[in-house]
CSV table of C-alpha atoms and ligand atoms in Angstrom, one decimal:
chain,number,residue,atom,x,y,z
A,4,MET,CA,-164.7,98.0,-36.8
A,5,ASP,CA,-162.1,97.3,-33.9
A,6,GLU,CA,-160.7,93.9,-34.9
A,7,THR,CA,-160.3,92.5,-31.3
A,8,THR,CA,-163.5,93.4,-30.5
A,9,LYS,CA,-164.7,91.6,-33.8
A,10,GLN,CA,-163.6,88.3,-32.9
A,11,LYS,CA,-165.2,88.4,-29.3
A,12,VAL,CA,-168.5,86.5,-29.2
A,13,ILE,CA,-171.9,86.7,-28.1
A,14,LEU,CA,-174.9,84.3,-27.3
A,15,SER,CA,-178.0,84.9,-26.1
A,16,GLY,CA,-181.7,83.7,-26.2
A,17,ILE,CA,-185.7,83.9,-26.1
A,18,GLN,CA,-188.2,81.6,-25.3
A,19,PRO,CA,-190.6,81.2,-28.0
A,20,SER,CA,-193.2,80.6,-25.2
A,21,GLY,CA,-195.7,83.0,-26.0
A,22,VAL,CA,-195.4,86.6,-28.0
A,23,LEU,CA,-192.8,88.6,-27.0
A,24,THR,CA,-193.3,91.8,-25.3
A,25,ILE,CA,-191.7,95.2,-25.7
A,26,GLY,CA,-189.7,94.1,-22.7
A,27,HIS,CA,-188.3,91.7,-24.8
A,28,LEU,CA,-187.2,94.4,-27.2
A,29,ALA,CA,-185.9,97.1,-24.7
A,30,GLY,CA,-184.5,94.3,-23.0
A,31,ALA,CA,-182.7,91.9,-25.2
A,32,LEU,CA,-183.2,92.5,-29.2
A,33,LYS,CA,-182.8,95.8,-29.3
A,34,ASN,CA,-178.8,95.5,-28.0
A,35,TRP,CA,-178.6,91.9,-30.1
A,36,VAL,CA,-179.5,94.2,-32.8
A,37,ASP,CA,-176.8,96.8,-32.1
A,38,LEU,CA,-173.6,94.6,-30.8
A,39,GLN,CA,-174.4,92.7,-33.8
A,40,ASN,CA,-172.0,94.2,-36.0
A,41,ASP,CA,-169.1,94.9,-34.1
A,42,PHE,CA,-169.0,90.9,-32.2
A,43,ARG,CA,-169.6,87.1,-33.8
A,44,CYS,CA,-173.2,86.2,-33.0
A,45,TYR,CA,-175.3,83.4,-31.9
A,46,TYR,CA,-179.0,84.2,-31.4
A,47,MET,CA,-181.0,81.3,-30.2
A,48,ILE,CA,-184.6,80.5,-29.9
A,49,ALA,CA,-185.1,78.5,-26.2
A,50,ASP,CA,-187.0,75.3,-27.0
A,51,LEU,CA,-185.8,73.4,-24.2
A,52,HIS,CA,-186.3,75.9,-21.8
A,53,SER,CA,-189.9,76.6,-22.9
A,54,ILE,CA,-190.8,72.8,-21.5
A,55,THR,CA,-190.2,73.4,-18.1
A,56,LEU,CA,-193.7,74.5,-18.2
A,57,ARG,CA,-196.4,73.2,-19.9
A,58,GLN,CA,-196.8,74.2,-24.0
A,59,VAL,CA,-199.0,73.1,-26.8
A,60,PRO,CA,-197.1,71.7,-28.9
A,61,ALA,CA,-198.3,72.6,-32.0
A,62,GLU,CA,-198.1,76.1,-30.5
A,63,LEU,CA,-194.5,76.0,-29.6
A,64,ARG,CA,-193.7,74.7,-33.3
A,65,GLN,CA,-195.7,78.0,-34.4
A,66,ARG,CA,-194.2,80.4,-31.7
A,67,THR,CA,-190.3,79.1,-32.9
A,68,ILE,CA,-190.9,80.3,-36.3
A,69,GLU,CA,-192.3,83.3,-35.3
A,70,THR,CA,-189.7,84.2,-33.1
A,71,ALA,CA,-187.5,83.5,-35.6
A,72,ALA,CA,-189.3,85.8,-37.7
A,73,LEU,CA,-189.1,88.8,-35.3
A,74,PHE,CA,-185.2,88.5,-34.7
A,75,ILE,CA,-184.7,89.1,-38.4
A,76,ALA,CA,-187.9,92.2,-38.2
A,77,ALA,CA,-186.3,93.9,-35.3
A,78,GLY,CA,-183.2,93.7,-37.5
A,79,ILE,CA,-180.9,90.8,-36.7
A,80,ASN,CA,-179.4,89.7,-40.0
A,81,PRO,CA,-178.9,86.5,-40.5
A,82,GLU,CA,-176.5,86.4,-43.1
A,83,THR,CA,-173.6,87.8,-40.3
A,84,SER,CA,-175.2,86.2,-37.0
A,85,THR,CA,-176.4,82.7,-36.1
A,86,LEU,CA,-179.9,82.0,-35.8
A,87,PHE,CA,-180.8,78.9,-34.8
A,88,VAL,CA,-183.2,76.7,-32.6
A,89,GLN,CA,-181.5,75.5,-29.3
A,90,SER,CA,-183.4,71.6,-29.8
A,91,GLN,CA,-181.7,71.4,-33.3
A,92,VAL,CA,-178.4,71.5,-31.7
A,93,PRO,CA,-178.0,68.5,-29.2
A,94,GLU,CA,-174.6,69.5,-27.5
A,95,HIS,CA,-177.2,71.7,-25.5
A,96,ALA,CA,-178.6,69.0,-23.1
A,97,GLU,CA,-175.8,67.1,-23.3
A,98,LEU,CA,-173.1,69.9,-22.1
A,99,ALA,CA,-176.0,70.4,-19.7
A,100,TRP,CA,-175.8,67.1,-18.2
A,101,VAL,CA,-172.0,67.3,-17.7
A,102,LEU,CA,-172.3,70.7,-15.9
A,103,SER,CA,-175.0,69.7,-13.4
A,104,THR,CA,-172.4,67.6,-11.9
A,105,TYR,CA,-170.4,70.2,-10.9
A,106,THR,CA,-173.4,72.3,-9.5
A,107,GLY,CA,-174.9,72.3,-5.6
A,108,PHE,CA,-178.3,72.1,-4.9
A,109,GLY,CA,-178.3,74.3,-2.6
A,110,GLU,CA,-176.8,77.2,-5.4
A,111,LEU,CA,-180.2,75.9,-7.8
A,112,SER,CA,-182.4,76.2,-4.8
A,113,ARG,CA,-181.7,80.0,-4.7
A,114,MET,CA,-182.7,81.0,-8.4
A,115,THR,CA,-185.2,83.3,-7.7
A,116,GLN,CA,-186.7,82.8,-11.1
A,117,PHE,CA,-187.3,79.2,-10.2
A,118,LYS,CA,-188.6,80.6,-6.9
A,119,ASP,CA,-191.2,82.9,-8.6
A,120,LYS,CA,-192.4,80.0,-11.3
A,121,SER,CA,-192.8,77.0,-8.7
A,122,GLU,CA,-195.0,79.9,-6.4
A,123,LYS,CA,-197.0,80.5,-10.1
A,124,HIS,CA,-196.9,77.3,-11.4
A,125,PRO,CA,-197.8,75.0,-7.8
A,126,GLU,CA,-199.2,72.1,-10.1
A,127,ASN,CA,-195.7,71.5,-11.9
A,128,ILE,CA,-192.6,72.5,-10.1
A,129,ASN,CA,-190.6,70.0,-12.3
A,130,ALA,CA,-187.2,69.0,-12.0
A,131,GLY,CA,-186.3,70.8,-15.7
A,132,LEU,CA,-187.6,74.2,-14.1
A,133,PHE,CA,-185.3,73.5,-11.4
A,134,THR,CA,-182.3,72.6,-13.6
A,135,TYR,CA,-183.3,75.3,-16.3
A,136,PRO,CA,-180.0,77.7,-15.2
A,137,VAL,CA,-177.5,74.4,-16.2
A,138,LEU,CA,-179.0,74.5,-19.0
A,139,MET,CA,-178.8,78.1,-19.5
A,140,ALA,CA,-174.6,77.8,-18.9
A,141,ALA,CA,-174.7,75.2,-21.3
A,142,ASP,CA,-175.9,77.3,-23.8
A,143,ILE,CA,-173.4,80.0,-22.9
A,144,LEU,CA,-170.2,77.7,-22.1
A,145,LEU,CA,-170.8,76.2,-25.5
A,146,TYR,CA,-170.3,79.2,-27.8
A,147,GLN,CA,-167.4,80.5,-25.6
A,148,ALA,CA,-169.2,83.7,-25.0
A,149,ASP,CA,-167.7,87.1,-24.2
A,150,LEU,CA,-170.9,88.9,-23.5
A,151,VAL,CA,-174.2,88.3,-22.5
A,152,PRO,CA,-177.1,90.5,-24.0
A,153,VAL,CA,-179.9,89.9,-21.0
A,154,GLY,CA,-182.4,91.7,-19.4
A,155,ASP,CA,-182.2,92.3,-15.5
A,156,ASP,CA,-184.0,89.6,-14.6
A,157,GLN,CA,-181.1,87.1,-16.0
A,158,LYS,CA,-178.5,88.7,-14.0
A,159,GLN,CA,-178.4,85.8,-10.9
A,160,HIS,CA,-178.2,83.3,-13.9
A,161,LEU,CA,-175.2,85.0,-15.7
A,162,GLU,CA,-173.4,84.8,-12.2
A,163,LEU,CA,-174.3,81.1,-11.8
A,164,THR,CA,-172.6,80.5,-15.4
A,165,ARG,CA,-169.8,82.4,-15.0
A,166,ASN,CA,-169.1,80.3,-11.0
A,167,LEU,CA,-169.6,76.9,-13.3
A,168,ALA,CA,-167.2,77.9,-15.7
A,169,GLN,CA,-164.4,79.0,-13.2
A,170,ARG,CA,-165.0,75.9,-11.3
A,171,PHE,CA,-164.7,73.5,-14.0
A,172,ASN,CA,-161.7,75.4,-15.6
A,173,HIS,CA,-160.4,75.3,-12.0
A,174,TYR,CA,-160.9,71.6,-11.6
A,175,TYR,CA,-159.5,70.6,-15.0
A,176,SER,CA,-157.8,73.4,-17.2
A,177,GLU,CA,-159.1,76.3,-18.5
A,178,THR,CA,-161.7,75.4,-20.8
A,179,PHE,CA,-164.5,77.9,-20.6
A,180,LYS,CA,-164.4,81.3,-21.5
A,181,VAL,CA,-166.1,83.1,-18.4
A,182,PRO,CA,-168.8,85.5,-19.6
A,183,GLU,CA,-169.5,88.8,-18.8
A,184,PRO,CA,-173.5,90.1,-18.7
A,185,TYR,CA,-174.8,92.7,-20.7
A,186,ILE,CA,-177.5,94.2,-19.2
A,187,SER,CA,-178.8,98.4,-20.2
A,188,LYS,CA,-178.8,100.9,-17.8
A,189,ILE,CA,-181.8,101.6,-19.0
A,190,GLY,CA,-184.4,99.4,-20.3
A,191,SER,CA,-183.3,96.1,-18.9
A,192,ARG,CA,-186.9,95.8,-16.5
A,193,ILE,CA,-189.9,97.3,-18.3
A,194,MET,CA,-192.2,97.0,-15.6
A,195,SER,CA,-196.2,95.8,-16.2
A,196,LEU,CA,-198.7,98.5,-17.4
A,197,GLN,CA,-200.9,97.5,-15.0
A,198,GLU,CA,-198.8,96.8,-12.0
A,199,PRO,CA,-195.8,98.7,-12.3
A,200,THR,CA,-193.8,97.3,-9.4
A,201,THR,CA,-194.0,93.6,-11.1
A,202,LYS,CA,-192.2,92.9,-14.5
A,203,MET,CA,-193.5,93.3,-17.9
A,204,SER,CA,-194.5,89.4,-18.5
A,205,LYS,CA,-195.7,87.8,-21.6
A,206,SER,CA,-197.5,85.0,-19.6
A,207,ASP,CA,-199.4,88.0,-17.8
A,208,PRO,CA,-203.3,87.1,-17.9
A,209,ASN,CA,-204.0,90.5,-18.3
A,210,MET,CA,-203.8,91.9,-21.7
A,211,ASN,CA,-203.8,95.5,-20.8
A,212,ALA,CA,-200.4,94.9,-19.1
A,213,SER,CA,-198.4,94.2,-21.9
A,214,ILE,CA,-197.5,95.4,-24.8
A,215,PHE,CA,-197.0,92.7,-27.6
A,216,LEU,CA,-194.7,93.3,-30.6
A,217,SER,CA,-197.5,92.2,-32.4
A,218,ASP,CA,-200.1,94.8,-31.3
A,219,SER,CA,-201.6,97.8,-33.9
A,220,ASN,CA,-200.5,101.4,-33.1
A,221,GLU,CA,-204.2,102.1,-31.6
A,222,VAL,CA,-204.0,99.2,-29.4
A,223,ILE,CA,-200.2,100.5,-28.0
A,224,VAL,CA,-201.7,103.9,-27.2
A,225,ASN,CA,-204.7,102.7,-25.9
A,226,LYS,CA,-202.7,100.3,-23.7
A,227,ILE,CA,-200.7,103.3,-22.3
A,228,LYS,CA,-203.4,105.3,-22.2
A,229,ARG,CA,-204.7,103.1,-19.7
A,230,ALA,CA,-201.3,102.4,-17.9
A,231,VAL,CA,-201.6,103.1,-14.2
A,232,THR,CA,-199.9,105.9,-12.6
A,233,ASP,CA,-200.1,107.8,-9.2
A,234,SER,CA,-202.3,111.0,-8.5
A,235,ASP,CA,-199.4,113.4,-8.2
A,236,ALA,CA,-199.9,114.6,-12.0
A,237,LEU,CA,-196.2,115.4,-11.8
A,238,ILE,CA,-193.7,113.9,-14.7
A,239,LYS,CA,-190.5,112.6,-13.1
A,240,TYR,CA,-188.2,110.1,-13.1
A,241,ASP,CA,-188.5,108.4,-9.7
A,242,GLU,CA,-188.7,104.3,-10.2
A,243,ALA,CA,-189.0,103.8,-6.3
A,244,ASN,CA,-191.8,106.6,-5.8
A,245,LYS,CA,-193.1,107.3,-9.3
A,246,PRO,CA,-192.6,103.4,-11.0
A,247,GLY,CA,-196.0,103.7,-13.2
A,248,VAL,CA,-194.4,107.0,-14.8
A,249,SER,CA,-191.1,106.4,-14.1
A,250,ASN,CA,-191.6,103.5,-16.3
A,251,LEU,CA,-193.7,105.0,-19.3
A,252,MET,CA,-190.6,107.6,-19.4
A,253,THR,CA,-188.4,104.9,-20.4
A,254,LEU,CA,-190.7,103.8,-23.0
A,255,TYR,CA,-190.7,107.4,-24.3
A,256,HIS,CA,-186.9,107.7,-23.5
A,257,LEU,CA,-186.2,104.3,-25.7
A,258,ALA,CA,-188.9,105.9,-28.5
A,259,THR,CA,-187.4,108.8,-29.4
A,260,GLY,CA,-183.7,109.1,-27.8
A,261,ARG,CA,-184.6,111.8,-25.5
A,262,SER,CA,-183.4,111.8,-22.0
A,263,PHE,CA,-185.1,112.3,-18.6
A,264,ALA,CA,-184.4,115.7,-17.9
A,265,GLU,CA,-185.6,116.4,-21.1
A,266,ILE,CA,-188.7,114.9,-21.0
A,267,GLU,CA,-189.2,116.4,-17.9
A,268,ASN,CA,-189.2,119.6,-18.8
A,269,GLU,CA,-190.7,118.9,-22.2
A,270,PHE,CA,-193.8,118.2,-19.7
A,271,GLU,CA,-193.5,120.5,-17.4
A,272,GLY,CA,-197.0,121.7,-16.4
A,273,LYS,CA,-198.8,119.7,-18.5
A,274,GLY,CA,-201.2,116.4,-17.2
A,275,TYR,CA,-200.5,112.8,-17.8
A,276,GLY,CA,-203.3,112.7,-20.4
A,277,ASP,CA,-201.0,114.9,-22.0
A,278,PHE,CA,-197.6,112.7,-21.6
A,279,LYS,CA,-199.4,109.2,-22.0
A,280,LEU,CA,-200.8,110.3,-25.1
A,281,ALA,CA,-197.3,111.2,-26.4
A,282,VAL,CA,-195.7,108.0,-25.0
A,283,GLY,CA,-198.6,106.6,-27.1
A,284,ILE,CA,-197.5,107.9,-29.8
A,285,SER,CA,-194.0,107.6,-30.0
A,286,VAL,CA,-193.7,103.8,-28.9
A,287,ALA,CA,-196.2,102.8,-31.6
A,288,ASN,CA,-193.9,104.8,-34.3
A,289,TRP,CA,-191.0,102.9,-33.4
A,290,ILE,CA,-193.3,99.6,-33.3
A,291,ALA,CA,-194.9,99.5,-36.4
A,292,PRO,CA,-192.4,99.2,-38.4
A,293,LEU,CA,-190.6,96.1,-37.1
A,294,ARG,CA,-194.4,94.9,-36.7
A,295,ASP,CA,-194.9,95.6,-40.2
A,296,ASN,CA,-191.9,93.8,-41.5
A,297,TYR,CA,-192.4,90.3,-38.8
A,298,PHE,CA,-195.8,89.9,-40.7
A,299,GLU,CA,-194.1,90.2,-44.6
A,300,ILE,CA,-191.3,87.9,-43.1
A,301,LEU,CA,-193.4,85.4,-42.0
A,302,LYS,CA,-195.3,84.7,-45.1
A,303,ASP,CA,-191.9,83.5,-46.2
A,304,LYS,CA,-191.9,80.0,-43.8
A,305,LYS,CA,-189.1,78.3,-46.7
A,306,ARG,CA,-187.0,81.4,-45.9
A,307,LEU,CA,-186.9,81.2,-42.1
A,308,GLN,CA,-186.6,77.3,-42.4
A,309,ASP,CA,-183.2,77.7,-44.4
A,310,ILE,CA,-181.6,80.0,-42.0
A,311,LEU,CA,-182.8,78.1,-38.9
A,312,THR,CA,-181.4,74.7,-40.8
A,313,GLN,CA,-178.3,76.6,-42.2
A,314,GLY,CA,-177.8,78.3,-38.4
A,315,ALA,CA,-178.3,74.8,-36.4
A,316,GLU,CA,-175.4,73.7,-38.4
A,317,GLN,CA,-173.3,76.6,-37.9
A,318,ALA,CA,-173.8,76.5,-34.3
A,319,ARG,CA,-172.9,73.0,-33.8
A,320,ARG,CA,-169.9,73.0,-35.3
A,321,VAL,CA,-168.8,75.6,-32.9
A,322,ALA,CA,-170.9,73.6,-30.0
A,323,ARG,CA,-169.5,70.6,-30.8
A,324,LYS,CA,-165.9,71.7,-29.9
A,325,THR,CA,-166.5,72.7,-26.8
A,326,LEU,CA,-168.3,69.1,-26.1
A,327,ASP,CA,-165.4,67.4,-27.3
A,328,LYS,CA,-162.9,69.2,-24.7
A,329,VAL,CA,-165.6,68.7,-22.2
A,330,TYR,CA,-165.8,65.2,-22.7
A,331,LYS,CA,-162.0,65.1,-22.8
A,332,LYS,CA,-161.4,66.6,-19.7
A,333,VAL,CA,-164.2,64.5,-17.5
A,334,GLY,CA,-162.6,61.5,-19.0
A,335,PHE,CA,-165.3,59.9,-21.6
A,336,VAL,CA,-163.9,57.5,-23.8
A,337,ARG,CA,-163.5,58.7,-27.1
A,338,PHE,CA,-162.2,56.7,-30.3
B,411,TYM,P1,-186.6,84.9,-21.6
B,411,TYM,O1,-187.4,84.3,-22.5
B,411,TYM,O2,-187.7,85.2,-20.5
B,411,TYM,O3,-186.6,86.7,-22.0
B,411,TYM,C1,-185.6,86.4,-23.3
B,411,TYM,C2,-184.8,88.1,-22.9
B,411,TYM,O4,-185.9,89.2,-22.5
B,411,TYM,C3,-185.5,90.1,-21.5
B,411,TYM,N1,-186.7,90.6,-21.2
B,411,TYM,C4,-187.3,91.7,-20.6
B,411,TYM,N2,-186.0,92.8,-20.3
B,411,TYM,C5,-186.5,93.7,-19.9
B,411,TYM,N3,-188.0,94.1,-19.6
B,411,TYM,C6,-188.6,93.0,-19.5
B,411,TYM,N4,-189.7,93.0,-18.9
B,411,TYM,C7,-188.1,91.6,-19.8
B,411,TYM,N5,-188.8,90.9,-20.0
B,411,TYM,C8,-188.1,89.7,-20.4
B,411,TYM,C9,-185.2,88.9,-20.1
B,411,TYM,O5,-184.4,89.3,-19.4
B,411,TYM,C10,-184.4,88.1,-21.4
B,411,TYM,O6,-182.8,88.4,-21.7
B,411,TYM,N6,-183.4,82.2,-20.1
B,411,TYM,C11,-183.6,83.0,-20.9
B,411,TYM,C12,-183.4,82.3,-22.0
B,411,TYM,C13,-182.0,81.6,-22.4
B,411,TYM,C14,-181.0,82.6,-22.4
B,411,TYM,C15,-180.3,81.6,-23.1
B,411,TYM,C16,-180.9,83.9,-22.4
B,411,TYM,C17,-181.9,81.1,-22.4
B,411,TYM,N7,-180.7,80.4,-22.6
B,411,TYM,C18,-178.5,81.9,-22.9
B,411,TYM,C19,-179.1,84.3,-22.4
B,411,TYM,C20,-178.2,83.5,-22.5
B,411,TYM,C21,-185.0,83.4,-20.8
B,411,TYM,O7,-186.0,82.8,-20.1
B,411,TYM,O8,-185.2,84.7,-21.3
């Protein structure tokens, strides 16, 4: 391990508002695991973000613990990476308030996720949904993160985070590290199996559209068999014209490590039936150990609580330092 990269910091998070999908694994968790040995990592369960949409309280509590179990099942080592629940580190909400006074109304109005979510939930367009990217900036800047591994849909929020860091640094003096996004070329946008021009989402009401990390092998194989493709009967990577096939090729690549050219060769002259079966089996084999681990880890709630309690303590120590600096700079009295 290189000493210079060892000191560098990663922060990322996932909302605990539903069963995670293979999209979360491909876009975020997989990279979290790959990067964890070379960076000081903080991985967070973003429960403050979750309440921007209405949650059932008991379910939110349950999902929070389940999400922690999934992080570990996916390969995050709680001995070396800090795992914590966002609401247990009050500095996130505190810094978000300060940053919100440096954020323009117009800037937030341009956030595409805000527009999408407001369209999906016209009955609950709350102020939190609007200011949510500021909270995300606070999450990242509190830890002086160098790198933020996320899926493609978070790119715009990362751009805002960078702008806020630069703006604050410019107005006062160097306070925040300006973070870089880490977005994989392949897998940063896994599409719905039923509507391959839209992103796979845990809240999709069509159960066949998403592969959940808790799905059995049989369910995974069946969902992929039913995946929407096209009528060309040609296995070729072409996102614009063959989004369904390209999405399945991406999943096959992630599960087997084979390149797109190798996959095209492998299925030359074969039909979608053979292709989908091979994708289904390889994806099921990829998910199976994670799922089995997950159910095992979930049995020991006490261990999970201990990990999260310790994680919150570690996170608070770092977060407090940054917040103290910020409070001093903006002119709050410190006794
Ligand atoms: P969330 O909870 O919606 O998703 C968590 C992570 O998974 C990625 N992701 C996907 N990647 C590829 N294909 C998909 N279909 C797919 N669906 C989800 C997301 O891009 C994300 O990286 N606001 C964030 C959570 C958050 C956060 C942070 C992230 C809060 N604070 C600070 C990074 C840093 C969110 O709602 O992600």
